mmCIF file of N, CA and C in Angstrom:
data_model
loop_
_atom_site.group_PDB
_atom_site.id
_atom_site.type_symbol
_atom_site.label_atom_id
_atom_site.label_comp_id
_atom_site.label_asym_id
_atom_site.label_seq_id
_atom_site.Cartn_x
_atom_site.Cartn_y
_atom_site.Cartn_z
ATOM 1 N N MET U 178 -6.706 -10.125 1.379
ATOM 2 C CA MET U 178 -5.619 -9.342 1.172
ATOM 3 C C MET U 178 -4.637 -9.139 2.767
ATOM 4 N N THR U 179 -5.381 -8.956 3.658
ATOM 5 C CA THR U 179 -5.068 -8.849 4.862
ATOM 6 C C THR U 179 -3.498 -9.944 5.335
ATOM 7 N N PRO U 180 -3.706 -11.173 5.318
ATOM 8 C CA PRO U 180 -2.733 -12.159 5.261
ATOM 9 C C PRO U 180 -1.531 -11.844 4.478
ATOM 10 N N ILE U 181 -2.062 -11.476 3.382
ATOM 11 C CA ILE U 181 -0.570 -11.025 2.482
ATOM 12 C C ILE U 181 0.045 -9.845 2.593
ATOM 13 N N VAL U 182 -0.698 -8.872 2.805
ATOM 14 C CA VAL U 182 -0.029 -7.603 3.240
ATOM 15 C C VAL U 182 0.828 -8.007 4.438
ATOM 16 N N ASN U 183 0.250 -8.428 5.537
ATOM 17 C CA ASN U 183 0.911 -8.867 6.679
ATOM 18 C C ASN U 183 2.166 -9.642 6.713
ATOM 19 N N GLY U 184 2.243 -10.537 5.520
ATOM 20 C CA GLY U 184 3.434 -11.339 5.478
ATOM 21 C C GLY U 184 4.472 -10.396 4.674
ATOM 22 N N LEU U 185 3.989 -9.552 3.551
ATOM 23 C CA LEU U 185 4.994 -8.491 3.371
ATOM 24 C C LEU U 185 5.651 -7.598 4.240
ATOM 25 N N GLU U 186 4.510 -7.108 5.146
ATOM 26 C CA GLU U 186 5.193 -5.991 6.051
ATOM 27 C C GLU U 186 6.100 -6.676 6.979
ATOM 28 N N GLU U 187 6.017 -7.977 7.544
ATOM 29 C CA GLU U 187 7.003 -8.757 7.998
ATOM 30 C C GLU U 187 8.463 -8.922 7.324
ATOM 31 N N GLN U 188 8.195 -9.374 6.084
ATOM 32 C CA GLN U 188 9.250 -9.230 5.564
ATOM 33 C C GLN U 188 10.106 -8.441 5.180
ATOM 34 N N TYR U 189 9.501 -7.300 4.823
ATOM 35 C CA TYR U 189 9.920 -5.794 4.380
ATOM 36 C C TYR U 189 10.244 -4.769 5.784
ATOM 37 N N SER U 190 10.025 -5.398 6.966
ATOM 38 C CA SER U 190 9.860 -4.535 8.081
ATOM 39 C C SER U 190 10.960 -3.710 8.293
ATOM 40 N N ASP U 191 12.141 -3.998 7.918
ATOM 41 C CA ASP U 191 13.405 -3.106 8.007
ATOM 42 C C ASP U 191 13.565 -2.242 6.748
ATOM 43 N N GLN U 192 13.043 -2.103 5.705
ATOM 44 C CA GLN U 192 12.974 -1.369 4.583
ATOM 45 C C GLN U 192 11.832 -0.379 4.239
ATOM 46 N N VAL U 193 10.517 -0.904 4.721
ATOM 47 C CA VAL U 193 9.454 -0.048 4.330
ATOM 48 C C VAL U 193 8.219 -0.015 5.206
ATOM 49 N N ALA U 194 7.782 1.389 5.394
ATOM 50 C CA ALA U 194 6.889 1.554 6.188
ATOM 51 C C ALA U 194 5.468 1.305 5.680
ATOM 52 N N PHE U 195 4.821 0.575 6.219
ATOM 53 C CA PHE U 195 3.585 -0.111 5.721
ATOM 54 C C PHE U 195 2.390 0.891 6.687
ATOM 55 N N ILE U 196 1.486 1.411 5.891
ATOM 56 C CA ILE U 196 0.251 2.081 6.588
ATOM 57 C C ILE U 196 -1.038 1.867 6.266
ATOM 58 N N SER U 197 -1.945 1.115 7.048
ATOM 59 C CA SER U 197 -2.788 0.956 6.282
ATOM 60 C C SER U 197 -4.367 1.741 6.793
ATOM 61 N N TYR U 198 -5.328 1.867 6.141
ATOM 62 C CA TYR U 198 -6.734 2.570 6.480
ATOM 63 C C TYR U 198 -7.843 1.997 6.253
ATOM 64 N N ASN U 199 -8.487 2.214 7.140
ATOM 65 C CA ASN U 199 -10.071 1.450 6.575
ATOM 66 C C ASN U 199 -11.066 3.026 6.231
ATOM 67 N N ALA U 200 -11.164 2.783 4.717
ATOM 68 C CA ALA U 200 -12.390 3.586 4.300
ATOM 69 C C ALA U 200 -13.465 4.025 5.320
ATOM 70 N N ARG U 201 -13.899 3.346 5.907
ATOM 71 C CA ARG U 201 -14.795 3.400 6.692
ATOM 72 C C ARG U 201 -14.738 4.174 8.175
ATOM 73 N N ASP U 202 -13.532 4.514 8.418
ATOM 74 C CA ASP U 202 -13.126 4.850 9.765
ATOM 75 C C ASP U 202 -13.249 6.480 9.379
ATOM 76 N N ALA U 203 -14.033 6.929 9.987
ATOM 77 C CA ALA U 203 -14.187 8.380 9.998
ATOM 78 C C ALA U 203 -13.087 9.071 10.665
ATOM 79 N N ALA U 204 -12.445 8.841 11.568
ATOM 80 C CA ALA U 204 -11.433 9.513 11.972
ATOM 81 C C ALA U 204 -10.205 9.853 11.100
ATOM 82 N N ASP U 205 -9.636 8.870 10.095
ATOM 83 C CA ASP U 205 -8.729 8.734 9.431
ATOM 84 C C ASP U 205 -8.701 8.306 8.000
ATOM 85 N N GLY U 206 -9.557 6.999 8.390
ATOM 86 C CA GLY U 206 -9.532 6.590 6.798
ATOM 87 C C GLY U 206 -10.335 7.107 5.617
ATOM 88 N N GLU U 207 -11.256 8.023 6.313
ATOM 89 C CA GLU U 207 -12.212 8.757 5.195
ATOM 90 C C GLU U 207 -11.300 9.678 4.424
ATOM 91 N N ALA U 208 -10.589 10.396 5.243
ATOM 92 C CA ALA U 208 -9.587 11.614 4.878
ATOM 93 C C ALA U 208 -8.617 11.199 4.062
ATOM 94 N N ALA U 209 -7.984 10.075 4.430
ATOM 95 C CA ALA U 209 -6.872 9.411 3.554
ATOM 96 C C ALA U 209 -7.294 8.761 1.976
ATOM 97 N N PHE U 210 -8.309 8.137 2.202
ATOM 98 C CA PHE U 210 -8.891 7.840 0.946
ATOM 99 C C PHE U 210 -9.204 9.135 0.064
ATOM 100 N N ARG U 211 -9.683 10.058 0.515
ATOM 101 C CA ARG U 211 -9.897 11.041 -0.415
ATOM 102 C C ARG U 211 -9.083 11.914 -0.849
ATOM 103 N N SER U 212 -7.742 12.030 0.186
ATOM 104 C CA SER U 212 -6.622 12.740 -0.214
ATOM 105 C C SER U 212 -5.715 11.974 -1.059
ATOM 106 N N LEU U 213 -5.664 10.727 -1.198
ATOM 107 C CA LEU U 213 -5.301 9.902 -2.184
ATOM 108 C C LEU U 213 -6.146 9.371 -3.420
ATOM 109 N N ASN U 214 -7.382 9.956 -3.324
ATOM 110 C CA ASN U 214 -8.178 9.677 -4.586
ATOM 111 C C ASN U 214 -8.403 8.186 -4.601
ATOM 112 N N LEU U 215 -8.578 7.483 -3.609
ATOM 113 C CA LEU U 215 -9.071 6.253 -3.775
ATOM 114 C C LEU U 215 -10.273 5.777 -3.878
ATOM 115 N N PRO U 216 -10.402 4.864 -4.971
ATOM 116 C CA PRO U 216 -11.859 4.495 -5.096
ATOM 117 C C PRO U 216 -12.319 3.684 -4.333
ATOM 118 N N GLY U 217 -11.905 2.863 -3.665
ATOM 119 C CA GLY U 217 -12.435 1.783 -2.651
ATOM 120 C C GLY U 217 -11.444 0.763 -2.200
ATOM 121 N N HIS U 218 -12.000 -0.152 -1.478
ATOM 122 C CA HIS U 218 -11.236 -1.239 -0.826
ATOM 123 C C HIS U 218 -11.058 -2.724 -1.673
ATOM 124 N N PRO U 219 -10.041 -3.159 -1.787
ATOM 125 C CA PRO U 219 -8.573 -2.893 -1.427
ATOM 126 C C PRO U 219 -8.013 -1.578 -2.303
ATOM 127 N N SER U 220 -7.538 -0.985 -2.012
ATOM 128 C CA SER U 220 -6.316 -0.062 -2.802
ATOM 129 C C SER U 220 -5.208 -0.250 -2.212
ATOM 130 N N PHE U 221 -3.946 -0.081 -3.302
ATOM 131 C CA PHE U 221 -2.766 -0.030 -2.784
ATOM 132 C C PHE U 221 -2.060 1.185 -3.374
ATOM 133 N N VAL U 222 -0.962 1.873 -2.822
ATOM 134 C CA VAL U 222 -0.408 3.024 -3.094
ATOM 135 C C VAL U 222 0.830 2.749 -2.253
ATOM 136 N N LEU U 223 1.981 2.758 -3.414
ATOM 137 C CA LEU U 223 3.453 2.744 -2.759
ATOM 138 C C LEU U 223 3.849 3.620 -3.320
ATOM 139 N N PHE U 224 4.846 4.408 -1.829
ATOM 140 C CA PHE U 224 5.596 5.607 -2.354
ATOM 141 C C PHE U 224 7.131 5.197 -2.064
ATOM 142 N N THR U 225 8.161 6.239 -2.883
ATOM 143 C CA THR U 225 9.408 5.913 -2.895
ATOM 144 C C THR U 225 9.778 6.552 -1.301
ATOM 145 N N ALA U 226 11.051 6.268 -0.819
ATOM 146 C CA ALA U 226 11.527 7.136 0.293
ATOM 147 C C ALA U 226 11.468 8.753 -0.018
ATOM 148 N N ALA U 227 11.218 8.798 -1.169
ATOM 149 C CA ALA U 227 11.429 10.211 -1.478
ATOM 150 C C ALA U 227 9.843 10.983 -1.394
ATOM 151 N N GLY U 228 9.091 10.316 -1.227
ATOM 152 C CA GLY U 228 7.671 10.360 -1.335
ATOM 153 C C GLY U 228 6.972 10.319 -2.712
ATOM 154 N N ASP U 229 7.584 10.056 -3.829
ATOM 155 C CA ASP U 229 7.050 10.115 -5.050
ATOM 156 C C ASP U 229 6.244 8.769 -5.164
ATOM 157 N N GLU U 230 5.005 8.480 -5.927
ATOM 158 C CA GLU U 230 4.363 7.351 -5.839
ATOM 159 C C GLU U 230 4.977 6.620 -6.948
ATOM 160 N N ALA U 231 4.859 5.007 -6.312
ATOM 161 C CA ALA U 231 5.686 4.526 -7.534
ATOM 162 C C ALA U 231 4.851 3.563 -7.921
ATOM 163 N N TYR U 232 3.795 3.349 -7.297
ATOM 164 C CA TYR U 232 2.545 2.112 -7.585
ATOM 165 C C TYR U 232 1.145 2.518 -7.182
ATOM 166 N N ARG U 233 0.492 2.324 -7.896
ATOM 167 C CA ARG U 233 -1.177 2.353 -7.455
ATOM 168 C C ARG U 233 -1.870 1.272 -8.239
ATOM 169 N N ALA U 234 -2.912 0.489 -7.167
ATOM 170 C CA ALA U 234 -3.679 -0.476 -7.865
ATOM 171 C C ALA U 234 -4.818 -0.602 -7.039
ATOM 172 N N GLN U 235 -5.858 -1.014 -7.549
ATOM 173 C CA GLN U 235 -6.937 -1.128 -6.980
ATOM 174 C C GLN U 235 -7.861 -2.696 -6.668
ATOM 175 N N GLY U 236 -7.942 -3.377 -6.211
ATOM 176 C CA GLY U 236 -8.827 -4.773 -6.304
ATOM 177 C C GLY U 236 -7.648 -5.745 -5.688
ATOM 178 N N ILE U 237 -8.130 -6.833 -5.734
ATOM 179 C CA ILE U 237 -7.197 -7.906 -5.276
ATOM 180 C C ILE U 237 -6.291 -8.092 -6.279
ATOM 181 N N ILE U 238 -4.909 -8.008 -5.238
ATOM 182 C CA ILE U 238 -3.579 -8.245 -6.354
ATOM 183 C C ILE U 238 -2.723 -9.369 -5.685
ATOM 184 N N ASP U 239 -2.267 -10.364 -6.882
ATOM 185 C CA ASP U 239 -1.297 -11.169 -6.322
ATOM 186 C C ASP U 239 -0.177 -10.694 -5.580
ATOM 187 N N GLU U 240 0.013 -11.776 -4.619
ATOM 188 C CA GLU U 240 1.363 -11.421 -3.246
ATOM 189 C C GLU U 240 2.670 -11.295 -4.426
ATOM 190 N N ALA U 241 2.635 -12.136 -5.460
ATOM 191 C CA ALA U 241 4.180 -11.805 -6.229
ATOM 192 C C ALA U 241 4.104 -10.203 -7.075
ATOM 193 N N VAL U 242 3.198 -9.774 -7.468
ATOM 194 C CA VAL U 242 2.913 -8.570 -7.826
ATOM 195 C C VAL U 242 3.260 -7.271 -6.989
ATOM 196 N N LEU U 243 2.572 -7.662 -5.922
ATOM 197 C CA LEU U 243 2.949 -6.720 -4.896
ATOM 198 C C LEU U 243 4.434 -6.811 -4.553
ATOM 199 N N GLN U 244 4.956 -8.023 -4.260
ATOM 200 C CA GLN U 244 6.296 -7.810 -3.833
ATOM 201 C C GLN U 244 6.782 -7.226 -4.847
ATOM 202 N N GLN U 245 7.210 -7.635 -6.136
ATOM 203 C CA GLN U 245 7.693 -7.135 -7.518
ATOM 204 C C GLN U 245 7.733 -5.663 -7.256
ATOM 205 N N GLN U 246 6.388 -5.027 -7.187
ATOM 206 C CA GLN U 246 6.287 -3.575 -7.054
ATOM 207 C C GLN U 246 7.130 -2.958 -5.848
ATOM 208 N N ILE U 247 6.869 -3.597 -4.867
ATOM 209 C CA ILE U 247 7.780 -3.118 -3.520
ATOM 210 C C ILE U 247 9.244 -3.396 -4.043
ATOM 211 N N ASP U 248 9.895 -4.212 -4.661
ATOM 212 C CA ASP U 248 11.372 -4.379 -4.878
ATOM 213 C C ASP U 248 11.710 -3.385 -5.880
ATOM 214 N N ALA U 249 10.925 -3.091 -7.193
ATOM 215 C CA ALA U 249 10.957 -2.178 -7.740
ATOM 216 C C ALA U 249 11.582 -0.970 -7.097
ATOM 217 N N ALA U 250 10.062 -0.224 -6.332
ATOM 218 C CA ALA U 250 10.455 0.862 -5.535
ATOM 219 C C ALA U 250 11.606 1.003 -4.744
ATOM 220 N N LEU U 251 11.894 0.107 -4.276
ATOM 221 C CA LEU U 251 13.336 -0.159 -3.221
ATOM 222 C C LEU U 251 14.393 0.024 -4.103
ATOM 223 N N ALA U 252 14.560 -0.619 -4.980
ATOM 224 C CA ALA U 252 15.577 -0.429 -6.191
ATOM 225 C C ALA U 252 15.861 1.015 -6.903
ATOM 226 N N GLY U 253 14.636 1.867 -6.424
ATOM 227 C CA GLY U 253 14.686 3.306 -7.010
ATOM 228 C C GLY U 253 14.227 3.494 -8.405
#
């Protein structure tokens, strides 16, 4: 998933802030996964600019699906 996410991050770099966490990272990852109630890797959560959750998924997601969800979140 990393190459897909990196490609989307490059494509949307002027519109979207991408933040990634590793659940095994005791410093930030564990806390982030707990606070967002994420069950495991990979998990994706998209938020609108207002901070509202727009999309949530777990597992391997097709790049086109992620792109579609990002576009929908940007459209409002």
